[in-house]
Amino acid sequence: MRYIVITKKHITVFCCCFMASIFAIICSVGVLANSGRKLPIYCVESEEKKVALSFDAAWGNDDTETLIKILDEYDAKATFFVVGTWVDKYPESVKQLHEAGHQIMNHSNTHPYMTKIDKVQKLDELTSCNNKIAEITGKSPTLFRPPYGDYDNETIETVEDMGMYTIQWDVDSLDWKDNATPESICEKVTKKVKNGSIVLFHNDAEHTPEALPNILKCLKDEGYEFVFIEDLIYKENYEIKHDGTQCKKDG
């Protein structure tokens, strides 16, 4: 009769293999659980040298007029995501942006964390902001950017139900940081921009007006065309990759 001698080494190997199997199962379950996760559009897969500039307007308004002048000087159009309460405070700035040829889009009505409010509140945030913008510009927004970049499936589904698209960004200027400088803002943007990028700025960050001319000049010299996000994204027959890149479906 043959006996199998089980040593500590056998036990260790068995335990390692067992734990590895359990971990693999957990990972597989996690992947399946996340397979239904919806994503906003962070950037667009493109062979063309096109980039979309965007500005979030939620609080102050000291630099908006200056930004309009700089963008005009470089023949650059931008997408401004505005909060409804900002529209209430600065309706003339909304009108100025619109008349200067920039697009005004939805950044919620009161700037909440969208994942912390229910569907009815989400709908109210979107609808109220849309109505305020449309009253001034005559155009209802087609794009929505969640405050704080905070979203969940319900947020995206609510936006989709309204015939709109949820937009994030793949290039963050970090112009809002206390240690930001014109040089750091310019470097962060120009080093990361690629075809189909969506760049995030803020309308009232301290150093953005100083950084913007160099950024626009650099990107123009590299052959980039500035386009609206609405014109950059696909409206149908598309898919969004795991990293938020929107691309055209094959076929």
GROMACS .gro file of C-alpha atoms in nm:
model
  251
    1MET     CA    1   0.000   0.000   0.000
    2ARG     CA    2   0.132   0.341  -0.094
    3TYR     CA    3   0.094   0.638   0.135
    4ILE     CA    4   0.086   1.003   0.043
    5VAL     CA    5   0.287   1.214   0.279
    6ILE     CA    6   0.148   1.561   0.313
    7THR     CA    7   0.416   1.808   0.412
    8LYS     CA    8   0.396   2.172   0.509
    9LYS     CA    9   0.517   2.256   0.158
   10HIS     CA   10   0.220   2.068   0.004
   11ILE     CA   11  -0.018   2.253   0.232
   12THR     CA   12   0.140   2.588   0.145
   13VAL     CA   13   0.122   2.520  -0.229
   14PHE     CA   14  -0.240   2.404  -0.200
   15CYS     CA   15  -0.336   2.713   0.000
   16CYS     CA   16  -0.166   2.944  -0.250
   17CYS     CA   17  -0.340   2.778  -0.545
   18PHE     CA   18  -0.672   2.780  -0.363
   19MET     CA   19  -0.644   3.149  -0.277
   20ALA     CA   20  -0.538   3.230  -0.632
   21SER     CA   21  -0.846   3.048  -0.763
   22ILE     CA   22  -1.072   3.235  -0.522
   23PHE     CA   23  -0.913   3.566  -0.623
   24ALA     CA   24  -0.963   3.483  -0.991
   25ILE     CA   25  -1.330   3.404  -0.927
   26ILE     CA   26  -1.375   3.729  -0.735
   27CYS     CA   27  -1.212   3.925  -1.018
   28SER     CA   28  -1.433   3.754  -1.274
   29VAL     CA   29  -1.743   3.834  -1.072
   30GLY     CA   30  -1.622   4.194  -1.038
   31VAL     CA   31  -1.578   4.224  -1.412
   32LEU     CA   32  -1.925   4.085  -1.471
   33ALA     CA   33  -2.071   4.315  -1.208
   34ASN     CA   34  -1.907   4.617  -1.371
   35SER     CA   35  -1.996   4.516  -1.727
   36GLY     CA   36  -2.321   4.711  -1.702
   37ARG     CA   37  -2.148   5.028  -1.588
   38LYS     CA   38  -2.218   5.329  -1.806
   39LEU     CA   39  -1.949   5.583  -1.888
   40PRO     CA   40  -1.954   5.945  -2.000
   41ILE     CA   41  -1.752   6.060  -2.301
   42TYR     CA   42  -1.399   6.153  -2.192
   43CYS     CA   43  -1.249   6.196  -2.539
   44VAL     CA   44  -1.311   6.086  -2.896
   45GLU     CA   45  -1.108   5.848  -3.109
   46SER     CA   46  -1.007   6.051  -3.413
   47GLU     CA   47  -0.747   6.057  -3.687
   48GLU     CA   48  -0.796   6.431  -3.726
   49LYS     CA   49  -0.605   6.691  -3.525
   50LYS     CA   50  -0.909   6.829  -3.349
   51VAL     CA   51  -0.937   6.931  -2.985
   52ALA     CA   52  -1.229   7.068  -2.784
   53LEU     CA   53  -1.173   7.335  -2.519
   54SER     CA   54  -1.418   7.349  -2.229
   55PHE     CA   55  -1.465   7.580  -1.932
   56ASP     CA   56  -1.673   7.512  -1.621
   57ALA     CA   57  -1.850   7.815  -1.476
   58ALA     CA   58  -1.994   7.762  -1.130
   59TRP     CA   59  -1.879   8.035  -0.893
   60GLY     CA   60  -1.696   8.356  -0.984
   61ASN     CA   61  -1.699   8.563  -1.300
   62ASP     CA   62  -1.399   8.796  -1.290
   63ASP     CA   63  -1.225   8.653  -1.596
   64THR     CA   64  -1.505   8.555  -1.835
   65GLU     CA   65  -1.479   8.869  -2.046
   66THR     CA   66  -1.100   8.833  -2.064
   67LEU     CA   67  -1.132   8.471  -2.175
   68ILE     CA   68  -1.373   8.574  -2.451
   69LYS     CA   69  -1.117   8.825  -2.583
   70ILE     CA   70  -0.830   8.573  -2.574
   71LEU     CA   71  -1.032   8.303  -2.748
   72ASP     CA   72  -1.141   8.552  -3.013
   73GLU     CA   73  -0.781   8.660  -3.073
   74TYR     CA   74  -0.685   8.301  -3.157
   75ASP     CA   75  -1.008   8.226  -3.343
   76ALA     CA   76  -1.082   7.950  -3.093
   77LYS     CA   77  -1.434   7.847  -3.002
   78ALA     CA   78  -1.505   7.679  -2.670
   79THR     CA   79  -1.780   7.498  -2.482
   80PHE     CA   80  -1.883   7.657  -2.152
   81PHE     CA   81  -2.058   7.433  -1.898
   82VAL     CA   82  -2.253   7.665  -1.670
   83VAL     CA   83  -2.444   7.610  -1.346
   84GLY     CA   84  -2.800   7.740  -1.330
   85THR     CA   85  -2.732   7.955  -1.024
   86TRP     CA   86  -2.437   8.108  -1.213
   87VAL     CA   87  -2.676   8.192  -1.495
   88ASP     CA   88  -2.902   8.361  -1.239
   89LYS     CA   89  -2.615   8.579  -1.117
   90TYR     CA   90  -2.450   8.655  -1.450
   91PRO     CA   91  -2.709   8.648  -1.731
   92GLU     CA   92  -2.516   8.915  -1.923
   93SER     CA   93  -2.206   8.694  -1.930
   94VAL     CA   94  -2.410   8.405  -2.068
   95LYS     CA   95  -2.538   8.640  -2.337
   96GLN     CA   96  -2.182   8.762  -2.410
   97LEU     CA   97  -2.051   8.407  -2.444
   98HIS     CA   98  -2.335   8.315  -2.676
   99GLU     CA   99  -2.295   8.627  -2.891
  100ALA     CA  100  -1.920   8.563  -2.913
  101GLY     CA  101  -2.001   8.230  -3.078
  102HIS     CA  102  -1.928   7.993  -2.790
  103GLN     CA  103  -2.161   7.712  -2.688
  104ILE     CA  104  -2.335   7.712  -2.351
  105MET     CA  105  -2.400   7.372  -2.197
  106ASN     CA  106  -2.544   7.224  -1.877
  107HIS     CA  107  -2.341   7.185  -1.556
  108SER     CA  108  -2.649   7.127  -1.332
  109ASN     CA  109  -2.865   7.386  -1.161
  110THR     CA  110  -2.711   7.395  -0.812
  111HIS     CA  111  -2.383   7.200  -0.850
  112PRO     CA  112  -2.467   6.891  -0.637
  113TYR     CA  113  -2.299   6.553  -0.626
  114MET     CA  114  -2.524   6.374  -0.874
  115THR     CA  115  -2.477   6.034  -0.710
  116LYS     CA  116  -2.620   6.169  -0.384
  117ILE     CA  117  -2.957   6.281  -0.521
  118ASP     CA  118  -3.247   6.073  -0.652
  119LYS     CA  119  -3.372   6.052  -1.011
  120VAL     CA  120  -3.642   6.316  -0.963
  121GLN     CA  121  -3.383   6.560  -0.830
  122LYS     CA  122  -3.144   6.472  -1.111
  123LEU     CA  123  -3.414   6.550  -1.365
  124ASP     CA  124  -3.489   6.882  -1.194
  125GLU     CA  125  -3.120   6.978  -1.192
  126LEU     CA  126  -3.095   6.913  -1.564
  127THR     CA  127  -3.426   7.066  -1.667
  128SER     CA  128  -3.393   7.382  -1.458
  129CYS     CA  129  -3.046   7.460  -1.595
  130ASN     CA  130  -3.154   7.386  -1.953
  131ASN     CA  131  -3.448   7.622  -1.921
  132LYS     CA  132  -3.237   7.906  -1.784
  133ILE     CA  133  -2.983   7.875  -2.063
  134ALA     CA  134  -3.249   7.845  -2.334
  135GLU     CA  135  -3.425   8.156  -2.206
  136ILE     CA  136  -3.111   8.363  -2.276
  137THR     CA  137  -2.959   8.189  -2.579
  138GLY     CA  138  -3.269   8.048  -2.745
  139LYS     CA  139  -3.097   7.708  -2.753
  140SER     CA  140  -3.145   7.419  -2.513
  141PRO     CA  141  -2.818   7.241  -2.419
  142THR     CA  142  -2.740   6.900  -2.564
  143LEU     CA  143  -2.445   6.823  -2.333
  144PHE     CA  144  -2.417   6.777  -1.958
  145ARG     CA  145  -2.108   6.775  -1.738
  146PRO     CA  146  -2.163   6.636  -1.386
  147PRO     CA  147  -2.034   6.859  -1.104
  148TYR     CA  148  -1.715   6.727  -0.947
  149GLY     CA  149  -1.701   6.467  -1.228
  150ASP     CA  150  -1.942   6.265  -1.011
  151TYR     CA  151  -2.179   6.031  -1.193
  152ASP     CA  152  -2.351   5.692  -1.182
  153ASN     CA  153  -2.563   5.487  -1.420
  154GLU     CA  154  -2.880   5.666  -1.314
  155THR     CA  155  -2.722   6.003  -1.393
  156ILE     CA  156  -2.616   5.899  -1.741
  157GLU     CA  157  -2.950   5.729  -1.809
  158THR     CA  158  -3.139   6.043  -1.701
  159VAL     CA  159  -2.924   6.252  -1.936
  160GLU     CA  160  -2.980   6.005  -2.219
  161ASP     CA  161  -3.356   6.009  -2.160
  162MET     CA  162  -3.344   6.383  -2.223
  163GLY     CA  163  -3.164   6.329  -2.554
  164MET     CA  164  -2.839   6.467  -2.415
  165TYR     CA  165  -2.481   6.337  -2.378
  166THR     CA  166  -2.273   6.319  -2.060
  167ILE     CA  167  -1.928   6.473  -2.102
  168GLN     CA  168  -1.611   6.449  -1.895
  169TRP     CA  169  -1.253   6.530  -2.006
  170ASP     CA  170  -0.925   6.353  -2.072
  171VAL     CA  171  -0.697   6.656  -2.026
  172ASP     CA  172  -0.723   6.843  -1.696
  173SER     CA  173  -0.544   7.178  -1.679
  174LEU     CA  174  -0.563   7.167  -1.296
  175ASP     CA  175  -0.593   7.545  -1.316
  176TRP     CA  176  -0.796   7.546  -0.993
  177LYS     CA  177  -0.514   7.422  -0.772
  178ASP     CA  178  -0.351   7.661  -0.525
  179ASN     CA  179  -0.004   7.580  -0.656
  180ALA     CA  180  -0.100   7.621  -1.023
  181THR     CA  181   0.106   7.860  -1.232
  182PRO     CA  182   0.066   7.976  -1.593
  183GLU     CA  183   0.360   7.753  -1.680
  184SER     CA  184   0.226   7.442  -1.505
  185ILE     CA  185  -0.116   7.486  -1.662
  186CYS     CA  186   0.034   7.523  -2.009
  187GLU     CA  187   0.259   7.219  -1.963
  188LYS     CA  188  -0.020   6.995  -1.834
  189VAL     CA  189  -0.239   7.075  -2.133
  190THR     CA  190   0.008   7.083  -2.420
  191LYS     CA  191   0.184   6.761  -2.314
  192LYS     CA  192  -0.136   6.559  -2.284
  193VAL     CA  193  -0.350   6.680  -2.574
  194LYS     CA  194  -0.403   6.432  -2.855
  195ASN     CA  195  -0.646   6.398  -3.144
  196GLY     CA  196  -1.000   6.408  -3.006
  197SER     CA  197  -0.908   6.540  -2.662
  198ILE     CA  198  -1.150   6.734  -2.441
  199VAL     CA  199  -0.966   6.987  -2.224
  200LEU     CA  200  -1.097   7.112  -1.889
  201PHE     CA  201  -1.047   7.471  -1.771
  202HIS     CA  202  -1.240   7.691  -1.528
  203ASN     CA  203  -1.368   8.037  -1.609
  204ASP     CA  204  -1.250   8.191  -1.282
  205ALA     CA  205  -0.919   8.019  -1.203
  206GLU     CA  206  -0.647   8.267  -1.113
  207HIS     CA  207  -0.386   8.189  -1.378
  208THR     CA  208  -0.596   8.059  -1.668
  209PRO     CA  209  -0.602   8.395  -1.855
  210GLU     CA  210  -0.222   8.406  -1.839
  211ALA     CA  211  -0.178   8.046  -1.951
  212LEU     CA  212  -0.440   8.036  -2.226
  213PRO     CA  213  -0.259   8.240  -2.499
  214ASN     CA  214   0.049   8.015  -2.488
  215ILE     CA  215  -0.167   7.704  -2.490
  216LEU     CA  216  -0.369   7.822  -2.792
  217LYS     CA  217  -0.057   7.928  -2.981
  218CYS     CA  218   0.122   7.601  -2.909
  219LEU     CA  219  -0.171   7.386  -3.017
  220LYS     CA  220  -0.232   7.591  -3.331
  221ASP     CA  221   0.138   7.563  -3.421
  222GLU     CA  222   0.104   7.185  -3.384
  223GLY     CA  223  -0.182   7.189  -3.634
  224TYR     CA  224  -0.477   7.142  -3.400
  225GLU     CA  225  -0.820   7.276  -3.487
  226PHE     CA  226  -1.042   7.397  -3.204
  227VAL     CA  227  -1.394   7.255  -3.228
  228PHE     CA  228  -1.705   7.239  -3.012
  229ILE     CA  229  -1.752   6.921  -2.810
  230GLU     CA  230  -2.090   6.885  -2.978
  231ASP     CA  231  -1.917   6.869  -3.317
  232LEU     CA  232  -1.639   6.640  -3.194
  233ILE     CA  233  -1.850   6.357  -3.055
  234TYR     CA  234  -2.042   6.090  -3.247
  235LYS     CA  235  -2.419   6.117  -3.209
  236GLU     CA  236  -2.507   5.763  -3.319
  237ASN     CA  237  -2.359   5.421  -3.397
  238TYR     CA  238  -2.083   5.458  -3.137
  239GLU     CA  239  -1.944   5.282  -2.833
  240ILE     CA  240  -1.747   5.401  -2.531
  241LYS     CA  241  -1.434   5.208  -2.435
  242HIS     CA  242  -1.339   5.122  -2.077
  243ASP     CA  243  -1.129   5.441  -2.053
  244GLY     CA  244  -1.410   5.668  -2.169
  245THR     CA  245  -1.292   5.701  -2.528
  246GLN     CA  246  -1.586   5.732  -2.765
  247CYS     CA  247  -1.534   5.557  -3.098
  248LYS     CA  248  -1.734   5.468  -3.407
  249LYS     CA  249  -1.873   5.115  -3.416
  250ASP     CA  250  -1.746   4.890  -3.693
  251GLY     CA  251  -1.990   4.827  -3.973
   0.00000   0.00000   0.00000
